[in-house]
PDB file of C-alpha atoms in Angstrom:
ATOM      1  CA  UNK A   1      74.196 128.632 146.111  1.00 95.00           C
ATOM      2  CA  UNK A   2      70.962 130.455 146.876  1.00 94.00           C
ATOM      3  CA  UNK A   3      71.406 130.069 150.635  1.00 95.00           C
ATOM      4  CA  UNK A   4      75.118 130.830 150.587  1.00 95.00           C
ATOM      5  CA  UNK A   5      75.911 127.501 152.230  1.00 96.00           C
ATOM      6  CA  UNK A   6      77.585 125.916 149.183  1.00 96.00           C
ATOM      7  CA  UNK A   7      80.105 127.035 146.615  1.00 97.00           C
ATOM      8  CA  UNK A   8      80.914 125.376 143.279  1.00 97.00           C
ATOM      9  CA  UNK A   9      84.158 126.049 141.474  1.00 96.00           C
ATOM     10  CA  UNK A  10      86.161 124.652 138.573  1.00 96.00           C
ATOM     11  CA  UNK A  11      89.535 123.096 139.217  1.00 96.00           C
ATOM     12  CA  UNK A  12      91.955 120.452 138.024  1.00 95.00           C
ATOM     13  CA  UNK A  13      92.436 116.982 139.440  1.00 92.00           C
ATOM     14  CA  UNK A  14      95.498 115.370 137.894  1.00 90.00           C
ATOM     15  CA  UNK A  15      94.965 116.401 134.239  1.00 93.00           C
ATOM     16  CA  UNK A  16      91.153 116.507 134.159  1.00 95.00           C
ATOM     17  CA  UNK A  17      88.830 119.478 134.730  1.00 95.00           C
ATOM     18  CA  UNK A  18      86.339 119.050 137.585  1.00 95.00           C
ATOM     19  CA  UNK A  19      83.635 121.023 139.355  1.00 96.00           C
ATOM     20  CA  UNK A  20      84.060 120.870 143.120  1.00 96.00           C
ATOM     21  CA  UNK A  21      81.136 121.467 145.483  1.00 96.00           C
ATOM     22  CA  UNK A  22      82.127 122.676 148.921  1.00 97.00           C
ATOM     23  CA  UNK A  23      79.978 123.028 152.048  1.00 96.00           C
ATOM     24  CA  UNK A  24      81.008 126.345 153.610  1.00 95.00           C
ATOM     25  CA  UNK A  25      79.247 125.651 156.944  1.00 93.00           C
ATOM     26  CA  UNK A  26      81.159 122.397 157.501  1.00 94.00           C
ATOM     27  CA  UNK A  27      84.309 123.562 155.646  1.00 94.00           C
ATOM     28  CA  UNK A  28      84.569 120.397 153.567  1.00 95.00           C
ATOM     29  CA  UNK A  29      84.386 119.275 149.959  1.00 96.00           C
ATOM     30  CA  UNK A  30      81.172 117.369 149.286  1.00 94.00           C
ATOM     31  CA  UNK A  31      81.928 116.013 145.836  1.00 93.00           C
ATOM     32  CA  UNK A  32      83.803 116.540 142.601  1.00 94.00           C
ATOM     33  CA  UNK A  33      82.240 116.016 139.180  1.00 92.00           C
ATOM     34  CA  UNK A  34      84.130 115.756 135.914  1.00 91.00           C
ATOM     35  CA  UNK A  35      83.522 119.022 134.059  1.00 91.00           C
ATOM     36  CA  UNK A  36      81.923 118.583 130.645  1.00 88.00           C
ATOM     37  CA  UNK A  37      80.325 122.003 130.177  1.00 89.00           C
ATOM     38  CA  UNK A  38      78.835 124.942 132.005  1.00 94.00           C
ATOM     39  CA  UNK A  39      77.463 124.927 135.541  1.00 96.00           C
ATOM     40  CA  UNK A  40      75.438 127.390 137.597  1.00 97.00           C
ATOM     41  CA  UNK A  41      73.361 127.562 140.767  1.00 97.00           C
ATOM     42  CA  UNK A  42      69.587 127.755 140.643  1.00 95.00           C
ATOM     43  CA  UNK A  43      68.828 131.277 141.927  1.00 95.00           C
ATOM     44  CA  UNK A  44      65.966 130.092 144.166  1.00 95.00           C
ATOM     45  CA  UNK A  45      67.078 126.791 145.738  1.00 94.00           C
ATOM     46  CA  UNK A  46      70.372 125.064 146.555  1.00 95.00           C
ATOM     47  CA  UNK A  47      70.507 123.022 143.336  1.00 96.00           C
ATOM     48  CA  UNK A  48      73.425 123.056 140.929  1.00 97.00           C
ATOM     49  CA  UNK A  49      72.685 122.851 137.193  1.00 96.00           C
ATOM     50  CA  UNK A  50      75.457 121.254 135.180  1.00 95.00           C
ATOM     51  CA  UNK A  51      76.042 120.007 131.644  1.00 91.00           C
ATOM     52  CA  UNK A  52      77.368 116.437 131.660  1.00 90.00           C
ATOM     53  CA  UNK A  53      77.460 114.155 128.590  1.00 87.00           C
ATOM     54  CA  UNK A  54      75.354 116.614 126.572  1.00 88.00           C
ATOM     55  CA  UNK A  55      72.531 116.691 129.150  1.00 92.00           C
ATOM     56  CA  UNK A  56      71.538 119.308 131.736  1.00 94.00           C
ATOM     57  CA  UNK A  57      71.398 117.828 135.237  1.00 95.00           C
ATOM     58  CA  UNK A  58      69.995 119.127 138.530  1.00 97.00           C
ATOM     59  CA  UNK A  59      72.354 118.162 141.340  1.00 96.00           C
ATOM     60  CA  UNK A  60      71.262 118.412 144.959  1.00 95.00           C
ATOM     61  CA  UNK A  61      74.335 119.252 147.084  1.00 94.00           C
ATOM     62  CA  UNK A  62      72.660 117.555 150.076  1.00 92.00           C
ATOM     63  CA  UNK A  63      72.635 114.304 148.025  1.00 94.00           C
ATOM     64  CA  UNK A  64      75.258 114.660 145.245  1.00 92.00           C
ATOM     65  CA  UNK A  65      75.435 110.947 144.310  1.00 93.00           C
ATOM     66  CA  UNK A  66      75.095 110.386 140.556  1.00 93.00           C
ATOM     67  CA  UNK A  67      72.036 108.155 141.065  1.00 96.00           C
ATOM     68  CA  UNK A  68      70.183 111.127 142.606  1.00 96.00           C
ATOM     69  CA  UNK A  69      70.804 113.549 139.701  1.00 96.00           C
ATOM     70  CA  UNK A  70      67.706 114.622 137.780  1.00 96.00           C
ATOM     71  CA  UNK A  71      67.847 115.185 134.026  1.00 96.00           C
ATOM     72  CA  UNK A  72      66.295 118.622 133.320  1.00 95.00           C
ATOM     73  CA  UNK A  73      67.342 118.905 129.678  1.00 93.00           C
ATOM     74  CA  UNK A  74      64.581 120.691 127.707  1.00 88.00           C
ATOM     75  CA  UNK A  75      62.662 118.276 125.484  1.00 84.00           C
ATOM     76  CA  UNK A  76      61.128 118.728 122.077  1.00 70.00           C
ATOM     77  CA  UNK A  77      63.495 121.253 120.540  1.00 60.00           C
TER      78      UNK A  77
END
């Protein structure tokens, strides 16, 4: 992440691919999200961008619940 507090990495849970978000400061896993496509950190803030179900989502690692995700898929293309 931009601050260096969080790390996101791909891994396997049972037979499914997931992206895990880990809080380095607290040394704990925050959440795991089923991997559907690419993911990357915003270079300016601690937000993860991730493709899920054909949409690009902004995920706040401080509030990673699915209800808090924001759809940032470009429109009008």
